[in-house]
Tab-separated table of C-alpha atoms in Angstrom:
chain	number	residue	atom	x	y	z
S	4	UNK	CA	-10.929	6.222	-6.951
S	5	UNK	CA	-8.096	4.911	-9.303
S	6	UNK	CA	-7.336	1.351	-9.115
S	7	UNK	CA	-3.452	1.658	-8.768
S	8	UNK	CA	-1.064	-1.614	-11.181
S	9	UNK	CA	2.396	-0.454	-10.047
S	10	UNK	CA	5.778	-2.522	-11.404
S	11	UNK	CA	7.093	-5.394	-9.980
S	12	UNK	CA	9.780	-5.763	-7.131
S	13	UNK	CA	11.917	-8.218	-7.773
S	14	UNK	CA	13.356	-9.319	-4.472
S	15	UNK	CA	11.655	-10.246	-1.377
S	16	UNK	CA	8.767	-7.509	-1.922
S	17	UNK	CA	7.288	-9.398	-4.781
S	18	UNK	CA	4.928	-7.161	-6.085
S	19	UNK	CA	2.566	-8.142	-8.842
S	20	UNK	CA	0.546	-6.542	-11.311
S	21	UNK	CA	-2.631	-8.066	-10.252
S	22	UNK	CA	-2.096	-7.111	-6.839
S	23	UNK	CA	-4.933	-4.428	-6.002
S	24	UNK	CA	-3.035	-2.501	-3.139
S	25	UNK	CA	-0.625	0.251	-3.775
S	26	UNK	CA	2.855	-1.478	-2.008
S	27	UNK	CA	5.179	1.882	-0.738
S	28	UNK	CA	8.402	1.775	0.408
S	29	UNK	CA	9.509	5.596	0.911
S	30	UNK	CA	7.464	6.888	4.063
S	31	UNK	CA	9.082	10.586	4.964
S	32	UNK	CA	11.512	12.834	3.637
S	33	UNK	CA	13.346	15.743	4.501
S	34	UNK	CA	15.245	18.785	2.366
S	35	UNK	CA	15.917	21.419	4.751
S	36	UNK	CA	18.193	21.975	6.845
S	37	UNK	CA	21.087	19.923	3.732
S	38	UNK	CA	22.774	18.389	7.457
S	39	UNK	CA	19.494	16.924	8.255
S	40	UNK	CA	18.148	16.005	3.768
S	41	UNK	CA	17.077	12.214	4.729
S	42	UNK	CA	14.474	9.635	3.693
S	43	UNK	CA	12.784	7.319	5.556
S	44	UNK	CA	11.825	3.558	4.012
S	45	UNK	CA	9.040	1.464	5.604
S	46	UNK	CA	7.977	-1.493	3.868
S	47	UNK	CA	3.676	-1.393	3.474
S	48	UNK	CA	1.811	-3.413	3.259
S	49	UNK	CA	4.133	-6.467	3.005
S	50	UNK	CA	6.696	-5.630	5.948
S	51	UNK	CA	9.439	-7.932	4.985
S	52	UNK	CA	12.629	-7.493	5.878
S	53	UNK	CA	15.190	-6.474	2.707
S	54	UNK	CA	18.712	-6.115	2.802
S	55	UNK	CA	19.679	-2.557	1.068
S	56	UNK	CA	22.968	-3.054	-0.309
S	57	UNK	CA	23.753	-2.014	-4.185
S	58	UNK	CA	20.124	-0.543	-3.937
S	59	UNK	CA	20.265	3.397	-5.666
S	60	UNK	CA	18.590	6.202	-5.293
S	61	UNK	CA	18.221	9.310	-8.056
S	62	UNK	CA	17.198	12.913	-7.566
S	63	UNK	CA	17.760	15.789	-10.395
S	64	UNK	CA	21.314	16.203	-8.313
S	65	UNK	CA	22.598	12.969	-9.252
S	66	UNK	CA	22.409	8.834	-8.390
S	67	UNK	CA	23.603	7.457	-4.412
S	68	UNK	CA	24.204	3.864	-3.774
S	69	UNK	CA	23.453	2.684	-0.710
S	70	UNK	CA	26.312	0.903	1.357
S	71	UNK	CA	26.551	-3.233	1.602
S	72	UNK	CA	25.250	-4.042	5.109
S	73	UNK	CA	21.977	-1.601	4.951
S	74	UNK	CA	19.144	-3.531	6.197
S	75	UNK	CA	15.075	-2.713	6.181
S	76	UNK	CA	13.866	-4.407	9.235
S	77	UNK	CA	11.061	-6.473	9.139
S	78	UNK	CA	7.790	-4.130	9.856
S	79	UNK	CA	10.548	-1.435	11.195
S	80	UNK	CA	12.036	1.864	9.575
S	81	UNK	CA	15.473	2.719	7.816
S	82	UNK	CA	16.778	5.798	7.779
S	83	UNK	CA	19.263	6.745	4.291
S	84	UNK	CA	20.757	9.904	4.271
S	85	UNK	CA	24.861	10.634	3.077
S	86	UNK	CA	25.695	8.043	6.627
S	87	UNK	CA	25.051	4.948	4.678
S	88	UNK	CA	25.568	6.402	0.642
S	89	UNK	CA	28.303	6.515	-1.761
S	90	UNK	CA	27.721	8.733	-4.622
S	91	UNK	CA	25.699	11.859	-5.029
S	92	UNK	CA	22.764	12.233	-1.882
S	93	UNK	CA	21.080	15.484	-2.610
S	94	UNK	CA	17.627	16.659	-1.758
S	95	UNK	CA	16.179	19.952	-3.374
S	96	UNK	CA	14.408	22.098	-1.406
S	97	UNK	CA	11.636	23.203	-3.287
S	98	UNK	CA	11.432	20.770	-6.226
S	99	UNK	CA	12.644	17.589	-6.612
S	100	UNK	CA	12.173	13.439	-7.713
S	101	UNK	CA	13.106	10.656	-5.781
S	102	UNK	CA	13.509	7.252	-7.235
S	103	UNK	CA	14.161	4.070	-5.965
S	104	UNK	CA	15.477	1.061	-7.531
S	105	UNK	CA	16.671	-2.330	-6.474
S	106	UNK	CA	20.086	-3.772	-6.932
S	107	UNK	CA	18.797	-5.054	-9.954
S	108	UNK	CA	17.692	-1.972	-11.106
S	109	UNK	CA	14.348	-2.488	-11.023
S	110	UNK	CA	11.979	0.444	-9.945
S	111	UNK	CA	10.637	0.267	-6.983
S	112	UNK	CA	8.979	3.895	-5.587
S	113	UNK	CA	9.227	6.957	-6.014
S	114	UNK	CA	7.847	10.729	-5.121
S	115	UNK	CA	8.437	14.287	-6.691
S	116	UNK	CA	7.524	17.387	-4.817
S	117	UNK	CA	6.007	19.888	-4.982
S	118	UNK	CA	3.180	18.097	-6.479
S	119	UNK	CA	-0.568	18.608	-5.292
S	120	UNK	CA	-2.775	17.522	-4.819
S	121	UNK	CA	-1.095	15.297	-3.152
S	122	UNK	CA	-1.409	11.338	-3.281
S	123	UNK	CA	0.261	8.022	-4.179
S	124	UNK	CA	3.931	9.626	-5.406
S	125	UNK	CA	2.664	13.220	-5.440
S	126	UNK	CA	3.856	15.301	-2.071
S	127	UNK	CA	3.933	18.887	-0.712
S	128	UNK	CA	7.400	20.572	-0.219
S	129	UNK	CA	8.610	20.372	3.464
S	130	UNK	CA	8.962	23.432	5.419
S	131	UNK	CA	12.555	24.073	6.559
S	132	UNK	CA	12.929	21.503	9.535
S	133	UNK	CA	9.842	19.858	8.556
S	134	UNK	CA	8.916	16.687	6.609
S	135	UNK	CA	6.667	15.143	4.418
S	136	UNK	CA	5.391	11.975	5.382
S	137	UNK	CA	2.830	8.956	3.441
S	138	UNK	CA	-0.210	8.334	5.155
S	139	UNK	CA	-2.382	4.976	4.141
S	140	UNK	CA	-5.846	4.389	4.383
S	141	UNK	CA	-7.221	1.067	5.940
S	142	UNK	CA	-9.733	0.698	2.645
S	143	UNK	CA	-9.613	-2.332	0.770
S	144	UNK	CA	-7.958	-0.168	-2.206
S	145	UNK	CA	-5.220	1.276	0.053
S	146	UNK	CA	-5.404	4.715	-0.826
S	147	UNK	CA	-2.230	6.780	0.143
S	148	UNK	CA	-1.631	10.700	0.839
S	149	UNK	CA	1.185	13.157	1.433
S	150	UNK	CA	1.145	15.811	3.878
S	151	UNK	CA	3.488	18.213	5.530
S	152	UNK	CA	5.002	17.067	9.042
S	153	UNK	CA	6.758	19.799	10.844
S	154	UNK	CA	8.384	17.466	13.896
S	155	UNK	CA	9.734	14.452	11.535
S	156	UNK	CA	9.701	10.826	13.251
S	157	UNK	CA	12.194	9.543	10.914
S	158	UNK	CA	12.731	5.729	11.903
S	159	UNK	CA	8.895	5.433	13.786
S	160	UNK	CA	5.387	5.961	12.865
S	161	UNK	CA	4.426	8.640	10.913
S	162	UNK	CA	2.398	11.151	12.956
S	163	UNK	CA	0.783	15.118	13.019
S	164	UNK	CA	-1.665	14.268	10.267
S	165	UNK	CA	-4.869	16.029	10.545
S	166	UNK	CA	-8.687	13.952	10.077
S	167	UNK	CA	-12.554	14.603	9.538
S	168	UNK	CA	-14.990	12.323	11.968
S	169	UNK	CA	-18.904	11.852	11.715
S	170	UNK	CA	-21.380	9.303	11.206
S	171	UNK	CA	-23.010	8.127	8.442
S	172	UNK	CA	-26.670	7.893	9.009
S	173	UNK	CA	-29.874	7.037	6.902
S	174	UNK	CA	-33.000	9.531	7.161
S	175	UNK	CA	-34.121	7.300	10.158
S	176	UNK	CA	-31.413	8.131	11.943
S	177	UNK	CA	-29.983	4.094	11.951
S	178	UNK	CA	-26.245	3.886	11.045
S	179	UNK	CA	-24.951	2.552	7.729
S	180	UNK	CA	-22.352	0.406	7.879
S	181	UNK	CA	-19.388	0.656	5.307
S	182	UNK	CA	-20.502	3.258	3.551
S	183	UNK	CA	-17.634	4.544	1.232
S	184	UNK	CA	-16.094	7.957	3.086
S	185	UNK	CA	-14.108	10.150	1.076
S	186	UNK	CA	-12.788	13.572	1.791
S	187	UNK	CA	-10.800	15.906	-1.152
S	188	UNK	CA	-9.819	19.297	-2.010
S	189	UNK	CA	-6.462	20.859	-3.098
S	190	UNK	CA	-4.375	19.231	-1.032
S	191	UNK	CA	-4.689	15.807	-1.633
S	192	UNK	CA	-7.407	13.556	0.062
S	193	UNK	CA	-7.726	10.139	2.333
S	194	UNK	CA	-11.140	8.081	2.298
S	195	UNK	CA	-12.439	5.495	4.896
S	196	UNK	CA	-15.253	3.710	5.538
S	197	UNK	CA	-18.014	3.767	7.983
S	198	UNK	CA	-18.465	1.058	10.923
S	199	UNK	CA	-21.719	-0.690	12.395
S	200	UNK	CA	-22.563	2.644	14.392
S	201	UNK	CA	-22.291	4.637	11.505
S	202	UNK	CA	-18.460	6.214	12.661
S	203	UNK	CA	-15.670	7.181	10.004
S	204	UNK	CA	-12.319	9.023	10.338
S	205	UNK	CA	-10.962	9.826	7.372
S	206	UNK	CA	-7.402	10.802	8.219
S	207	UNK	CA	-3.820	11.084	7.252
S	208	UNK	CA	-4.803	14.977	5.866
S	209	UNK	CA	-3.184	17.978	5.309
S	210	UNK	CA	-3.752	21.591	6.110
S	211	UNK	CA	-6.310	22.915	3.775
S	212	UNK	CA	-10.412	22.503	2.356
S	213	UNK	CA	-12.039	19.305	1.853
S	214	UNK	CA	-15.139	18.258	0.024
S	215	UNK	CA	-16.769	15.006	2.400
S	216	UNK	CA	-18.716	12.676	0.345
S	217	UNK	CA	-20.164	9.238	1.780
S	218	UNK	CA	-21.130	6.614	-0.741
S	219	UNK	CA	-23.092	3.700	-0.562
S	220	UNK	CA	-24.631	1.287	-3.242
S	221	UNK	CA	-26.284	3.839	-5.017
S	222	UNK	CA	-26.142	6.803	-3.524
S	223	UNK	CA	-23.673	9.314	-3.406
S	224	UNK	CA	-24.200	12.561	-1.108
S	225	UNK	CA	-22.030	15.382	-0.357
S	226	UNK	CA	-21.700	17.149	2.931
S	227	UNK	CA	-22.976	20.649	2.128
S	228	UNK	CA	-19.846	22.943	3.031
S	229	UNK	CA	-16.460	22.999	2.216
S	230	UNK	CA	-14.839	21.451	5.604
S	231	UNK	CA	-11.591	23.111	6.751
S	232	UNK	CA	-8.811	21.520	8.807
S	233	UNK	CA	-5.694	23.356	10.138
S	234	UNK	CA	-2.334	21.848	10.436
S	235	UNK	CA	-2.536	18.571	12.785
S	236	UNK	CA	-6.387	19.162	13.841
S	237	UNK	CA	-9.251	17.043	14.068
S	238	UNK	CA	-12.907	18.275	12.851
S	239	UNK	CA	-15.426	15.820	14.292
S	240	UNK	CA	-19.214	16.251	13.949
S	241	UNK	CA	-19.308	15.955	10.098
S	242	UNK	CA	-22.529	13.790	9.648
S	243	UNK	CA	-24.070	12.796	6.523
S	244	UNK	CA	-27.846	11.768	6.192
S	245	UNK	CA	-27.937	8.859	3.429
S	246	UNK	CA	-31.587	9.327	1.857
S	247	UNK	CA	-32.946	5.865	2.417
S	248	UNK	CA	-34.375	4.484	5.570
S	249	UNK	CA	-34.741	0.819	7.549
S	250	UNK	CA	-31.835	-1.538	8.524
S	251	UNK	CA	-30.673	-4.010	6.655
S	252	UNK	CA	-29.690	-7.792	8.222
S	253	UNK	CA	-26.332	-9.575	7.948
S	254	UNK	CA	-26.451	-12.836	7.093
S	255	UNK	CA	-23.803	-13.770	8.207
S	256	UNK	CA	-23.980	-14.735	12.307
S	257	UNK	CA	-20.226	-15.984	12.107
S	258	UNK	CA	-17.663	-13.182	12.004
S	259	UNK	CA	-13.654	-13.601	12.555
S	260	UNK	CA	-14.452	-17.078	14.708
S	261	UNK	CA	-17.377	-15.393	16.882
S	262	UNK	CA	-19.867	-17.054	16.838
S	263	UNK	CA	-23.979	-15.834	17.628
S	264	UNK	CA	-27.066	-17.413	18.858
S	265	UNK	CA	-29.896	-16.513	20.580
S	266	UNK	CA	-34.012	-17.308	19.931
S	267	UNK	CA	-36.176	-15.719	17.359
S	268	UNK	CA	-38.729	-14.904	18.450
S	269	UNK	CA	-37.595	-14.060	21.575
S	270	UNK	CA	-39.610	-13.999	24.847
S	271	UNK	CA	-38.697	-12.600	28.531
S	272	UNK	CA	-36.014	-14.840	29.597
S	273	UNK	CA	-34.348	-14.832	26.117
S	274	UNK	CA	-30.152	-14.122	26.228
S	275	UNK	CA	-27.642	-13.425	23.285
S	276	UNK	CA	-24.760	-16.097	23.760
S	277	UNK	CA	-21.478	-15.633	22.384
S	278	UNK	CA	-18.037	-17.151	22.344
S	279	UNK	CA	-15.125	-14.296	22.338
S	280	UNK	CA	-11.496	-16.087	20.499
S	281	UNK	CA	-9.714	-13.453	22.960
S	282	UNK	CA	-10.339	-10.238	24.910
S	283	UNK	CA	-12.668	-8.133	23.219
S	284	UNK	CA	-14.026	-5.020	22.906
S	285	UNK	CA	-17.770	-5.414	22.899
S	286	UNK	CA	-20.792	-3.288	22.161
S	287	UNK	CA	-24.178	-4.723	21.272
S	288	UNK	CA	-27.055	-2.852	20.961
S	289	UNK	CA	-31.116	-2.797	20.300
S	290	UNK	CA	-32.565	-0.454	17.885
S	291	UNK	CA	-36.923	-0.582	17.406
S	292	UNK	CA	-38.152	-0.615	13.977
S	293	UNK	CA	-37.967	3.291	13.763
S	294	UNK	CA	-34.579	3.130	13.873
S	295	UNK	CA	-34.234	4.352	17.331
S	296	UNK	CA	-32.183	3.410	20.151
S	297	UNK	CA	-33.791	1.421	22.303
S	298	UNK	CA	-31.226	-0.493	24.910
S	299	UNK	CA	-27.402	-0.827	25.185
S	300	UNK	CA	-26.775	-4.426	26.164
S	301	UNK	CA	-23.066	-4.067	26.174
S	302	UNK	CA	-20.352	-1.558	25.942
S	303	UNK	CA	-17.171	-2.560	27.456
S	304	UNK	CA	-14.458	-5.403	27.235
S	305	UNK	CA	-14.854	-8.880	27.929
S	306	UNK	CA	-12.633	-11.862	28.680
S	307	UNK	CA	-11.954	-14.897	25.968
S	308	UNK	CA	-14.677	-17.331	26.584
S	309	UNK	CA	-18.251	-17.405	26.161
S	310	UNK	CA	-20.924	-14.822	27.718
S	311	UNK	CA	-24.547	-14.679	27.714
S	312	UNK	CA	-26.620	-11.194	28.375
S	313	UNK	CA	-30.179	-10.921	28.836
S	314	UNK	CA	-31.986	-8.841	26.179
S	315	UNK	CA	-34.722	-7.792	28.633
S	316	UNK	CA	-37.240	-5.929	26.201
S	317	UNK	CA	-40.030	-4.504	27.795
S	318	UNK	CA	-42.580	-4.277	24.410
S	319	UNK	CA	-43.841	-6.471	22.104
S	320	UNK	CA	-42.498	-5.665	18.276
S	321	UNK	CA	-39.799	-5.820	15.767
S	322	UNK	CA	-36.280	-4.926	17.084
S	323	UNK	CA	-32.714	-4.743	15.455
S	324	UNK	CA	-30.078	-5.962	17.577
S	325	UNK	CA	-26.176	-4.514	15.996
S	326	UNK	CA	-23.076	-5.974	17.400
S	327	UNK	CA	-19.431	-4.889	16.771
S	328	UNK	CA	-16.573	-6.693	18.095
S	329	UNK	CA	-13.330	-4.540	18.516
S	330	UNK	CA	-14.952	-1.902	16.627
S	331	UNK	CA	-15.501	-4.237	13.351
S	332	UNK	CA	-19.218	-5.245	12.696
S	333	UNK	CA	-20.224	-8.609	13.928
S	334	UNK	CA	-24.094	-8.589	13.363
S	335	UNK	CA	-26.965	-6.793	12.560
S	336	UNK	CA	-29.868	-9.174	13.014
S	337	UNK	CA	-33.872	-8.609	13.262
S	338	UNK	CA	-35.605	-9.499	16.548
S	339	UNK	CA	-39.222	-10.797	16.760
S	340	UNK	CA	-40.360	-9.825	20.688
S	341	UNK	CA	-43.529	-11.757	21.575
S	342	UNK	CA	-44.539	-10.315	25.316
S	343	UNK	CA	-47.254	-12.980	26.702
């Protein structure tokens, strides 16, 4: 995946060239019907607020200024259409650039359509009535795609994006945890990664074929076919086997101010104590040394404060125990069980 350096706001978005995320400003558009050509601006990932005013935007029609008093919300949604321009506001239909510079007259974003695949300034035309709207990935990198909306939610969250779900597994069955998820084809593409139990989502997708590869240190595997997803749809039960087996330990047994402890080895009365910073979703469970599933010791939320739960392991052996906290991986650590 490209490693995006993008130029430098030079107001309160302060981008920098060193900064590894791809900052966006311009979130949907629309062309068709001309009463209803509009573009939505949502500051990510820096959501500060940003006064408008003097700031321009250019298509092939012409330049529009937008009017003194225009103000980006902090973490919220603007919408700029001919309302709140002077000048020439004019989206094409079927092929067109936007630009966007600051009132110094710096760029600052930009998209041309139609353009596929689609990705970080690259979008599909919208259908009459439609949209197209930015999607972001939650990877470290930030990755970004375009895809075609056809009920816009100018001014709120972008929506009607279409995903691939699985697991990532080894050949034992055992989950991998943030394995590299990435899903491609003609239209654009989105990755993710995988959590403690193995599950991605790779979404923000468009109509269209994808190829689903999962990567992870050294190893790179494909899901054999060619996975399809229709407009707004979400294809779940694309799992792919890693070829290596065993689980590896964190360790780490701090994670985001939780904190872990319990004896090793372990005998019949032994309990897993933790201390929750605030209400939690919790799931902690035992795998044996096959990889298999053994015991769920928790699945469910629980209140700030600390807990203990019995482990309660009825044979002697070597046993994994893998703990997320609000669906982020706490622990994976290995369990000696000495039955007397």
């Amino acid at each position: 995946m490209k490693k995006v350096k993008i130029l430098p706001f030079v107001c309160l978005l302060a981008f920098t060239y060193a900064n590894p995320f791809i900052e966006t400003l311009i979130s949907e558009f629309q062309t068709a019907p001309d009463s209803l050509e509009r573009i939505e601006l949502h500051a990510l990932p820096f959501p500060y607020p940003v006064n408008l005013g003097g700031w321009t935007i250019t298509t092939n029609a012409g330049t529009a200024t937008i009017n003194p008093g225009t103000i980006l919300p902090y973490d919220g949604y603007v919408t700029i259409d001919r309302t709140n321009t002077t000048g020439i506001f004019s989206l094409n239909d079927t092929l067109d650039t936007i630009n966007l510079y600051d009132n110094r007259g710096f760029w600052v974003d930009g998209v041309t359509w139609p353009s596929l695949p689609a990705g970080w300034r690259n979008a599909p035309t919208p259908p009459y009535g439609g949209s197209s709207a930015i999607y972001r990935s939650n990877t470290y990198w930030i990755e970004t795609n375009w895809y075609i909306d056809s009920t816009p939610t100018f001014d709120g969250p972008n929506d009607d994006w279409s995903s691939i779900s699985g697991r990532i597994l080894n050949r034992s069955g055992q989950p991998i945890f943030n394995a590299y998820v990435r899903a491609y084809g003609p239209t654009g593409g989105c990755d993710a990664e995988s959590d403690s139990l193995g599950n991605y989502t790779v979404a923000g997708l468009g109509e269209g074929k994808y190829r689903v590869t999962a990567e992870y240190y050294n190893y790179l595997v494909s899901y054999p076919e060619s996975v399809y997803v229709g407009y707004s749809q979400h294809i779940t039960g694309i799992n792919i086997i890693l070829p290596f087996g065993g689980i590896t330990e964190t360790k780490e047994l701090i994670t985001n101010n939780i904190s872990f402890s319990f004896p090793n080895p372990i005998t019949n009365d032994a309990k897993i104590s933790f201390n929750l910073p605030k209400m939690a979703k919790v799931s902690i469970k035992v795998y044996n040394a096959q990889g298999n599933l053994t015991k769920t010791l928790c699945h469910q939320k629980l209140n700030k404060g600390s807990h203990q739960i019995a482990l309660n392991l009825n044979a002697s052996g070597i046993y994994f125990l893998i703990a997320d906290i609000e669906e982020q991986r706490a622990i994976t650590k290995k369990l000696v069980y000495l039955k007397p």
